[in-house]
XYZ file of C-alpha atoms in Angstrom:
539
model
C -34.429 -17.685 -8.873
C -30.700 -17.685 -9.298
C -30.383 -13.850 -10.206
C -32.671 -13.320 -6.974
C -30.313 -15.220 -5.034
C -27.250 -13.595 -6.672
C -29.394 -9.938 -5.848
C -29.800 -11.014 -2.078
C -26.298 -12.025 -1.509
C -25.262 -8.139 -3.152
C -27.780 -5.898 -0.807
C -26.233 -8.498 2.099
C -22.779 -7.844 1.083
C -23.328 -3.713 0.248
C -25.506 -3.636 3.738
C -22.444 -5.727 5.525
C -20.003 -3.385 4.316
C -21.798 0.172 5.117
C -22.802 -1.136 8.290
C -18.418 -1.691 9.093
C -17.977 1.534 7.765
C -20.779 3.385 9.913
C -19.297 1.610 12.772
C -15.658 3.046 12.500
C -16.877 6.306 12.027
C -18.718 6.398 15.095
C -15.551 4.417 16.865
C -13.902 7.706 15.550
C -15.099 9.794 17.205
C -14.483 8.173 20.417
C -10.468 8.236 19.503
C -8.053 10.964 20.403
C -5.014 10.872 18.569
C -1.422 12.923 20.350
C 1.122 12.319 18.012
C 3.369 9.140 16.768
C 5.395 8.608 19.776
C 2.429 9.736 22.393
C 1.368 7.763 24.996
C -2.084 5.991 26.692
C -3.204 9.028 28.343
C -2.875 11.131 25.009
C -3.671 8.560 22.280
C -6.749 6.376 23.775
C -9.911 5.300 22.439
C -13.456 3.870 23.896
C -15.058 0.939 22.190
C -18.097 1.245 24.416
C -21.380 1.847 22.594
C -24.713 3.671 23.766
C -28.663 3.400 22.337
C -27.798 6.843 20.587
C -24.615 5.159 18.723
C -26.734 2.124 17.768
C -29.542 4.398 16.384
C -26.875 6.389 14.372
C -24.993 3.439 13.300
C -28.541 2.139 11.748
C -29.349 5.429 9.871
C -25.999 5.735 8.490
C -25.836 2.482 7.348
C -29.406 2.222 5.806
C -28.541 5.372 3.784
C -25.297 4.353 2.876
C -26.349 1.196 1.422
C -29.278 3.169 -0.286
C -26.776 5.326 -2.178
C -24.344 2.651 -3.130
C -27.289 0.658 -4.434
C -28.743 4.053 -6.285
C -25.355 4.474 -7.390
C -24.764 0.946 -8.991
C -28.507 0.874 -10.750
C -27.377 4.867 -12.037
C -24.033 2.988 -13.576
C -25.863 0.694 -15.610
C -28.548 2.696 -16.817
C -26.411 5.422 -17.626
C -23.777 3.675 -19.710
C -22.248 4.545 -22.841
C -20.494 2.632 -25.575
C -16.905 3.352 -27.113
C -14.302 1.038 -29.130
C -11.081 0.266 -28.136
C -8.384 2.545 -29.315
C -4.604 2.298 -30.569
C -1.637 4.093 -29.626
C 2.182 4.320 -30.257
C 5.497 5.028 -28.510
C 4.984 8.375 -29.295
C 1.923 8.576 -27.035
C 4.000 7.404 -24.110
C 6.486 10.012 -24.788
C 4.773 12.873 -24.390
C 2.653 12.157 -21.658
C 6.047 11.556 -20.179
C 6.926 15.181 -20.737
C 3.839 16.516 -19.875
C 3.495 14.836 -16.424
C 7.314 15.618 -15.765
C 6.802 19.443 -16.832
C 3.596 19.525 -14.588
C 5.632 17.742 -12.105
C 8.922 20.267 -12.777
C 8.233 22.821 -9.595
C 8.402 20.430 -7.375
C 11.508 18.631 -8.808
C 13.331 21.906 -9.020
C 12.711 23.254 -5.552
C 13.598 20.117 -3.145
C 17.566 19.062 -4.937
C 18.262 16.088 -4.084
C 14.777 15.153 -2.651
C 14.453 13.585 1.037
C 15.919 9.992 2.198
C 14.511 7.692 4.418
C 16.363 6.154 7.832
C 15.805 2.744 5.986
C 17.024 3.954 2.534
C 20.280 5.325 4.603
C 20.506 1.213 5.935
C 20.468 0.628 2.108
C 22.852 2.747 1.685
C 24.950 1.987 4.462
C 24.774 -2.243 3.193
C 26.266 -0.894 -0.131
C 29.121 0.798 1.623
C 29.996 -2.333 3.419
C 29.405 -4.970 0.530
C 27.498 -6.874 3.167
C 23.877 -7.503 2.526
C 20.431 -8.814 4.137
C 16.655 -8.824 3.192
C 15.119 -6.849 5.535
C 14.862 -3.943 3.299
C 14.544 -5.661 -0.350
C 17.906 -6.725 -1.440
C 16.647 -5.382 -4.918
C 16.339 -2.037 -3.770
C 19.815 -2.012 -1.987
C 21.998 -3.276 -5.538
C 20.002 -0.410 -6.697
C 21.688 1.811 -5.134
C 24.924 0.015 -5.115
C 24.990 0.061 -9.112
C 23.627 4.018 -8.640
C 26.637 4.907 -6.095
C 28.908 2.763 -8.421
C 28.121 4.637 -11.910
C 27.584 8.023 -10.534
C 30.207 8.049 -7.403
C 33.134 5.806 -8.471
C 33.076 6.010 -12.064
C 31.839 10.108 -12.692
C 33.348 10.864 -8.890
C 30.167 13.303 -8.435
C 29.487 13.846 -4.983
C 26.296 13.101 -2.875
C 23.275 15.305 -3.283
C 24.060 14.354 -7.307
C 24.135 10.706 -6.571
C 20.858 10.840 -4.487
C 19.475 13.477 -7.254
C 20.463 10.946 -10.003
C 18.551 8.158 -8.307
C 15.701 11.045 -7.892
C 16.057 11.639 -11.503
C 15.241 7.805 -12.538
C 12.679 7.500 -9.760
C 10.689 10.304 -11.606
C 11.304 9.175 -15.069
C 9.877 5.532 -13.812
C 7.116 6.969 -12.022
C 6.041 8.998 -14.817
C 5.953 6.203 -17.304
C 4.238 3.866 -14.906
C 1.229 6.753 -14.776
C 1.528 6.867 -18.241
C 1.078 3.126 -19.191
C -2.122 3.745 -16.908
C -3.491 6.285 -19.192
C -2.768 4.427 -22.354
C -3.989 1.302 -20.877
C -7.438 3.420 -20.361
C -7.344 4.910 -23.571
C -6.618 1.528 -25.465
C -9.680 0.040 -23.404
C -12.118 2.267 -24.153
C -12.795 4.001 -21.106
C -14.329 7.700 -21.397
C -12.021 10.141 -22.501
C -13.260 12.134 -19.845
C -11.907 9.893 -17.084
C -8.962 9.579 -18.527
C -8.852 13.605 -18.681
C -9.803 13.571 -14.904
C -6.883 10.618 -14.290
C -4.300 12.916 -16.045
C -5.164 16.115 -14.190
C -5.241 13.909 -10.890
C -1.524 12.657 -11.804
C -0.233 16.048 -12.908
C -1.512 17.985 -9.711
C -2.484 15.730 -6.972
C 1.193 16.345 -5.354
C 1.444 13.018 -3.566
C 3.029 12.078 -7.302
C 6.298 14.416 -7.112
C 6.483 13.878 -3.742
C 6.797 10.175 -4.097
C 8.939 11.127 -7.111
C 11.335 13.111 -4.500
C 10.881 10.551 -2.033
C 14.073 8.042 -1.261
C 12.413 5.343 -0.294
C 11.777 1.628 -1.390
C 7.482 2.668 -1.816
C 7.742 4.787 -4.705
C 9.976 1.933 -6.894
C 6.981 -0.256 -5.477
C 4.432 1.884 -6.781
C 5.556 2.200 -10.115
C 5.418 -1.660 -10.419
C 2.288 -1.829 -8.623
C 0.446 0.339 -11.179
C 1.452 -1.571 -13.776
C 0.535 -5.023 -12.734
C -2.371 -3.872 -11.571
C -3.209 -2.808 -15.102
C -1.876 -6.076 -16.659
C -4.532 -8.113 -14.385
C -7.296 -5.349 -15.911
C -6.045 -7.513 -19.473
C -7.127 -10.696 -17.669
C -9.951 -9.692 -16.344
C -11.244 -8.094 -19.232
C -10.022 -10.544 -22.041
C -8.766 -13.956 -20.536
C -7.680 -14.614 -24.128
C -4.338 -12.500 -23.318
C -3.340 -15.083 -21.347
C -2.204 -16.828 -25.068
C -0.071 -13.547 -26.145
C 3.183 -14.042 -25.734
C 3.863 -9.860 -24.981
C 1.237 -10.118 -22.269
C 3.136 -13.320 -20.408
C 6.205 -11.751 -20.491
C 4.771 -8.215 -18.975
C 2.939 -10.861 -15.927
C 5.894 -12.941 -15.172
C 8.225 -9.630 -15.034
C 5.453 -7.357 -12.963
C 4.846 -10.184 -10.644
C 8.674 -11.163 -9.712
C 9.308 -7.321 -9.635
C 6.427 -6.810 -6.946
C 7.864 -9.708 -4.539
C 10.895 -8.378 -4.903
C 10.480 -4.830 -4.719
C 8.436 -4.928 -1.012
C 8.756 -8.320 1.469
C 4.697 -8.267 1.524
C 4.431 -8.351 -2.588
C 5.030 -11.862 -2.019
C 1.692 -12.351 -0.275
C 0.025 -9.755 -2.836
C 0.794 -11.777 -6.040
C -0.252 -15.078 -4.528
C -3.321 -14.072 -3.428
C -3.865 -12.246 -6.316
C -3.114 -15.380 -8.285
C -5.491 -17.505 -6.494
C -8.387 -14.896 -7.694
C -7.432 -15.275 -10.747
C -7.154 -18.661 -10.750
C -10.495 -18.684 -10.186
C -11.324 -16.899 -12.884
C -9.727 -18.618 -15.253
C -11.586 -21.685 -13.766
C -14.748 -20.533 -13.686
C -14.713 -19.314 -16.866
C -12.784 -23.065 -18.375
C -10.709 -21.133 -20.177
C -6.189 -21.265 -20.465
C -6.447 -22.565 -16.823
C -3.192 -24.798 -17.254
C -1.002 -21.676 -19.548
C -2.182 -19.317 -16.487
C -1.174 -21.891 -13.535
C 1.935 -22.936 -15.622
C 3.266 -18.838 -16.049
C 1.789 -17.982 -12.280
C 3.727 -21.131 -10.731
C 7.098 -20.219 -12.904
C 7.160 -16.272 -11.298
C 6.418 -17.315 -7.516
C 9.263 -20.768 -8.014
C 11.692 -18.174 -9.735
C 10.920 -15.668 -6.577
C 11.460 -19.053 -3.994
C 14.480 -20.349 -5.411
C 16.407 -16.137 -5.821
C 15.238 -15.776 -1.693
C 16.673 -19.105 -1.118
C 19.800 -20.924 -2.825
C 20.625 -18.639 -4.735
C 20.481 -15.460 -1.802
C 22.433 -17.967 0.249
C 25.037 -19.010 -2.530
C 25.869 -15.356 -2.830
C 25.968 -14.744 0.585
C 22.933 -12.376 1.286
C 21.770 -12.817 4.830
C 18.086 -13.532 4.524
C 16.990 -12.152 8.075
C 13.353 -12.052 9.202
C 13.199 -11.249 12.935
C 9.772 -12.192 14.210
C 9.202 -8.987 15.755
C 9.342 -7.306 12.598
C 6.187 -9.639 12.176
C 4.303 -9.487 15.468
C 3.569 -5.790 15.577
C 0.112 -5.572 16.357
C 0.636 -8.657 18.881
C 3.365 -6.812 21.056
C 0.521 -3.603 20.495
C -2.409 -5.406 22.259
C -0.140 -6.728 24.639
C 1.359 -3.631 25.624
C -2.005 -2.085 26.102
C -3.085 -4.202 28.179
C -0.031 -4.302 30.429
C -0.464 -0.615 30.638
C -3.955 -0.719 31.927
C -3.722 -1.827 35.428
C -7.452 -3.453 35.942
C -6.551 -6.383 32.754
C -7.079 -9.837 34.060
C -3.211 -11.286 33.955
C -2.099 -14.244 35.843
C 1.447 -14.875 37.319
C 2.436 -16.840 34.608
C 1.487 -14.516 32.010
C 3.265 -12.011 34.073
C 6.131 -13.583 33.896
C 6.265 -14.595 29.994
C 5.470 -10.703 29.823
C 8.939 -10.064 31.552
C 10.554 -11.926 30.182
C 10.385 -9.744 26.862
C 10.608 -6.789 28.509
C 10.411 -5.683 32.239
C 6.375 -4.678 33.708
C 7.591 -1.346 33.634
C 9.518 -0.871 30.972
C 6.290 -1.902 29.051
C 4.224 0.351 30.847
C 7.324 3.562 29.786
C 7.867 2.898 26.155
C 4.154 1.762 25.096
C 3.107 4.312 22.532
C -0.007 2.906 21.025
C 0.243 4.206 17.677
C 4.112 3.097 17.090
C 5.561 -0.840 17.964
C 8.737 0.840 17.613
C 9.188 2.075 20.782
C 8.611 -0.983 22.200
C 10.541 -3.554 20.048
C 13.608 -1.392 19.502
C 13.832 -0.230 23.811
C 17.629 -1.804 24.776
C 15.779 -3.509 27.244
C 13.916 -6.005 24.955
C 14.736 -9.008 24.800
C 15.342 -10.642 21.081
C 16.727 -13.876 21.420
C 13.924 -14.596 24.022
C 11.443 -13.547 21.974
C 12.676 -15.684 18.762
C 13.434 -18.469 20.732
C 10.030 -18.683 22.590
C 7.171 -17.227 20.349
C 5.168 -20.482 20.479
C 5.002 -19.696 24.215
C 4.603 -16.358 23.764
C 1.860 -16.282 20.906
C -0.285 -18.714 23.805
C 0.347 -16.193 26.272
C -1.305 -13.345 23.772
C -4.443 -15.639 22.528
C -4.780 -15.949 26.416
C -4.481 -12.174 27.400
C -6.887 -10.837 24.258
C -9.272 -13.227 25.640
C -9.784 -12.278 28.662
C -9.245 -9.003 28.341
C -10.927 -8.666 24.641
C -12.283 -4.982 24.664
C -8.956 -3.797 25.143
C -7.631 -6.088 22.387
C -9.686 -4.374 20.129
C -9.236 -1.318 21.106
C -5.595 -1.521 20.832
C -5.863 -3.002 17.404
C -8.045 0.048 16.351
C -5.145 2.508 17.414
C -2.279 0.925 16.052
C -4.295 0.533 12.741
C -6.431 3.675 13.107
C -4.347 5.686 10.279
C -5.857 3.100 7.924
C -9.088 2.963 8.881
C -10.503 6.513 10.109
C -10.462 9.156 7.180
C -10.498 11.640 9.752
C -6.970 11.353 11.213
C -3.068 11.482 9.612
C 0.325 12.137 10.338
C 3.345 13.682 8.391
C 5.302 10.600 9.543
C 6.054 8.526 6.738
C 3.551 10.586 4.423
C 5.968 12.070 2.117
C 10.365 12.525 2.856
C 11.703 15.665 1.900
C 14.801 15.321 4.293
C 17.955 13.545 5.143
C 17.157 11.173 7.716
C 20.697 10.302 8.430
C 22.871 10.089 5.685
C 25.828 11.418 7.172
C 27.780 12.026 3.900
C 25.042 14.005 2.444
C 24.303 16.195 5.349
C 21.631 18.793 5.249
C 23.368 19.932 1.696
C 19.716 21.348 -0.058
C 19.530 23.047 -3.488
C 16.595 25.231 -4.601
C 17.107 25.521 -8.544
C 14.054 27.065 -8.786
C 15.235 30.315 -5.965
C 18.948 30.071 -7.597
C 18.250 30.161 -11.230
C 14.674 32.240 -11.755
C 14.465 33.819 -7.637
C 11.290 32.378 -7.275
C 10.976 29.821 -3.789
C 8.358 28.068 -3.649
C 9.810 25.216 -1.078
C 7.171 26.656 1.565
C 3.830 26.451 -0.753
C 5.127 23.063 -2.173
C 6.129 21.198 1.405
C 2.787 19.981 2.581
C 1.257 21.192 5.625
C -2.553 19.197 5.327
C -2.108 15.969 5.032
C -4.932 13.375 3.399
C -5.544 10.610 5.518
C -4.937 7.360 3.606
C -7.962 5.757 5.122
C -9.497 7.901 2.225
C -8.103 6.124 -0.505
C -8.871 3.002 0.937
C -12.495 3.100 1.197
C -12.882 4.880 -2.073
C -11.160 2.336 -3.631
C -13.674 -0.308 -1.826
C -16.483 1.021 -2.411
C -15.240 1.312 -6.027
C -15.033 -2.406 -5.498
C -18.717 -2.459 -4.065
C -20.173 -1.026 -7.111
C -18.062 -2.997 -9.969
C -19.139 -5.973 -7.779
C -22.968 -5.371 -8.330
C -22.701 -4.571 -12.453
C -19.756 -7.048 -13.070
C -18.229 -9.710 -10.230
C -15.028 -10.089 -12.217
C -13.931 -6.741 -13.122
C -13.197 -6.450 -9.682
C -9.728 -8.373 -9.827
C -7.895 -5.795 -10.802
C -8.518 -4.108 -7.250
C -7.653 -7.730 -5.487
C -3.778 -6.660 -4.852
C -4.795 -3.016 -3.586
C -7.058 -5.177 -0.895
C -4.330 -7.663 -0.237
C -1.681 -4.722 0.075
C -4.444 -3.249 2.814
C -5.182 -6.331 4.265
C -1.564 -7.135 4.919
C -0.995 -3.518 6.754
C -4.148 -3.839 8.886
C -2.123 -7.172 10.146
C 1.118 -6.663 10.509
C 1.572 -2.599 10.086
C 4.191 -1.034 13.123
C 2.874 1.953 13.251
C -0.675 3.664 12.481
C 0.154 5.935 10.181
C 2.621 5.459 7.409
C 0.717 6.990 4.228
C 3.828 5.274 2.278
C 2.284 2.046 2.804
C -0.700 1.956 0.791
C 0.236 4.308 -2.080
C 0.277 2.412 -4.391
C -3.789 2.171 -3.644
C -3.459 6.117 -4.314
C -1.542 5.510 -7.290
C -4.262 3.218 -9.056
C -7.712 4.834 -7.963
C -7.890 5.620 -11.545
C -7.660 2.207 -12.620
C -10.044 1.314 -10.476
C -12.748 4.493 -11.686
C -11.530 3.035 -14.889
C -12.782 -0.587 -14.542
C -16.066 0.624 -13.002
C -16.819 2.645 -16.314
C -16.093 -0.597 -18.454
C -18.012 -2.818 -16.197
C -20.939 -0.471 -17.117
C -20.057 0.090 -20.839
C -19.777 -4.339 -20.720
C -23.094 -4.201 -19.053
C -24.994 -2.012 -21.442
C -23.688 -3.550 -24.448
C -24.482 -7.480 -23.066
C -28.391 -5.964 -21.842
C -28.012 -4.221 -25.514
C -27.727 -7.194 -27.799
């Protein structure tokens, strides 16, 4: 009776989740997308549904459901059973070499890679000793101790101190990929997934982008990866949790991920709590778990706190920065001019930022616009956001189809595989680092004559919505063969959860790569939630 029930609750779940999915897509195809900074009449979208969507919404989500249920019985049946496996240092080091080489092309033809207008801010705190958390304070002494060794002390000049960081950023990225392959191969997983993983590394060429890329994501990533793979060890034997090597890898992966993005904060904590769980459910090193998990997010608490404010780092966290979506569904419906407003709401509205000023410098796919206009007003809005957040639960009620639909667009990069953006995809550029200029140097052209820059800059761009749904319906099917092997993919749904809340603009593929990173280890725990599964049905 119990399996039945626990069978039930998975068709409800797979049938819940294909039925969202078939949704969006039709929702897609109702949305017309103009460009990041385009506005209502070019970027718009209709919620409203007819008898033929409803009918094709059905099919879609009838046969969806059928194949991830064919798929998930297919798993099982098909499994196949393998040992776990040993390595050395010497294994790390030359899959190092070979993902670098592999790599190498694109390394050689875009000297000193691209930065990002919020790396430049970095930079630009470093220059002026004076420093505040709004881009992580961890990433900015980066570059301080960077400009420090390679400026001051060797007195090389720019595009070698941005290719030096470029340099380390590669050699990190490359080992995180590589602890992902060894932690396959020491787990038993297929060798030929883990042949498949290694091509995907070495020629998918969002990894020597993100390598190029001068921004805080790709130091995020490479942390990401790994801790993602250290919660695989929990999940998969909760007896690590006594290993001394293993507590020291959590309590460093987890401080480094709140540290190295302002949301890894809310990633590790939930991530925790599933855990937690686990542990729980299973009665087993609940208190050594709690005890490590509790030291990492105090440590993170205290750093942010008396100790950020003994050293005299400004801890700044404008709410605006946090109300993205809010100021989106507001906007949209200021711009529409049949919403239901009152006076009073009017007036709260204008307060922020003149009725027409909304109405001008509303794009729906990009807050920016609106919370960075010289006419909006900050201390207002910081002062007053109880009032404020009233005035939006009030507006999105009555006027709730265009709440949604403004949610949609300023979240559709994440949610319709259909649609992306260069913007914030990859950064091969200098967005405004005025002492590097537009210096550029093609080693590859200079050295051998061969340029390459135009084959390697990307021109088609994968949406990231991709990723994300692969990696849930990963989820799905682990779910149905092996409910706990599915932790590992808990932070990649946090870090997605946390941009489909609070994300300022719709399309920033830089977001959720570390979800591209780890598809692998997700692919990975699928085949050893089948291999568990045969073995367990086996004895």
């Amino acid at each position: 009776m119990e399996n039945k029930k626990k069978v039930n609750s998975y068709i409800c779940l797979v049938f819940l989740i294909s039925l969202v999915y078939s949704l969006l897509t039709i929702v897609s195809t109702k949305t017309s997308y103009g460009g990041p900074l385009s506005h209502i009449d070019d970027t718009y979208i209709d919620i409203s549904i007819s008898v033929k969507d409803i009918i094709a919404i059905l099919v879609s989500t009838i046969l969806f459901s059928a194949l991830m249920l064919v798929t998930r019985n297919c798993m099982v049946r098909f499994a196949h059973t393998t040992h776990n496996r040993n390595t050395s240092w010497v294994t790390y080091v030359v899959l190092m070499i070979l993902i670098v080489l592999c790599w190498m092309p694109y390394l050689l033809t875009f000297i000193p890679g691209g930065i990002w207008a919020d790396t430049v801010d970095s930079i630009a705190q470093c220059l002026a000793n004076t420093y505040r958390n709004h881009h992580p304070i961890l990433y900015t002494i980066s570059w301080k101790a960077i400009i420090h060794f390679f400026g001051t002390r060797l007195h090389l000049d720019w595009i070698w101190i941005t290719e030096a960081y470029v340099i380390i950023q590669t050699l990190m990225l490359s080992f995180a990929c590589s602890y992902m392959l060894i932690w396959m191969y020491e787990n038993g997983v297929h060798i030929v997934l883990i042949a498949a993983s290694l091509v995907y590394i070495c020629v998918f060429n969002n990894f020597p982008l993100y390598a190029l890329s001068l921004w805080k994501d790709t130091p995020f990533a490479c942390v990401f990866i790994i801790y993602v793979c250290i919660i695989g060890d929990l999940s998969l034997r909760p007896e690590c949790i006594n290993n001394k090597k293993w507590i020291i890898k959590y309590v460093v992966t987890s401080v480094l991920m709140m540290f190295t993005r302002n949301n890894g904060i809310y990633i590790v904590i939930a991530t925790s709590l599933i855990s937690l769980w686990y542990c729980l459910r299973k009665k087993l090193f609940v208190k050594r778990y709690l005890t490590v998990t509790l030291f990492s997010i105090i440590l993170y608490f205290i750093i942010t706190g008396p100790v950020y404010g003994a050293i005299g780092f400004k801890n700044i966290d404008n709410r605006e920065e946090s109300y993205g979506i809010m100021l989106q569904q507001m906007g949209y419906i200021i711009s529409d001019d049949s919403s239901n407003m009152s006076q009073e709401e009017r007036g709260i509205l204008n307060n922020i930022l003149s009725i027409d000023k909304w109405k001008e410098v509303y794009t729906p796919a990009d807050v920016d616009s609106v919370k960075w206009s010289e006419d909006f007003d900050h201390e207002y809005f910081n002062n007053n956001i109880g009032t404020i957040r009233k005035c939006y639960v009030s507006l999105c009620t009555k006027n709730f189809k265009k709440a949604v639909e403004a949610y949609l667009l300023a979240t559709m990069g994440f949610w319709d595989i259909e649609k992306q953006n260069p913007h914030g995809y990859v950064v091969l550029d200098n967005w405004g680092l005025s002492e590097l200029g537009d210096v550029k140097y093609n080693a590859l052209k200079s050295l051998l004559g061969i340029d390459l820059s135009t084959k390697l800059r990307p021109v088609h761009y994968v949406s990231s919505a991709i990723f994300l749904w692969l990696y849930l319906f990963l989820g799905l099917i682990i779910v149905g063969i092996r409910k706990s092997n599915v932790i590992p993919l808990v932070p990649g749904y946090v870090l997605w959860a946390t941009i489909m809340i609070a994300t300022p603009v719709a399309f920033h593929h830089r977001y959720i790569i570390g979800v591209v990173f780890t598809i692998p280890v997700a692919a990975a725990m699928l085949d050893l939630s089948r291999k568990e599964s045969y073995e367990e049905n086996k004895n």
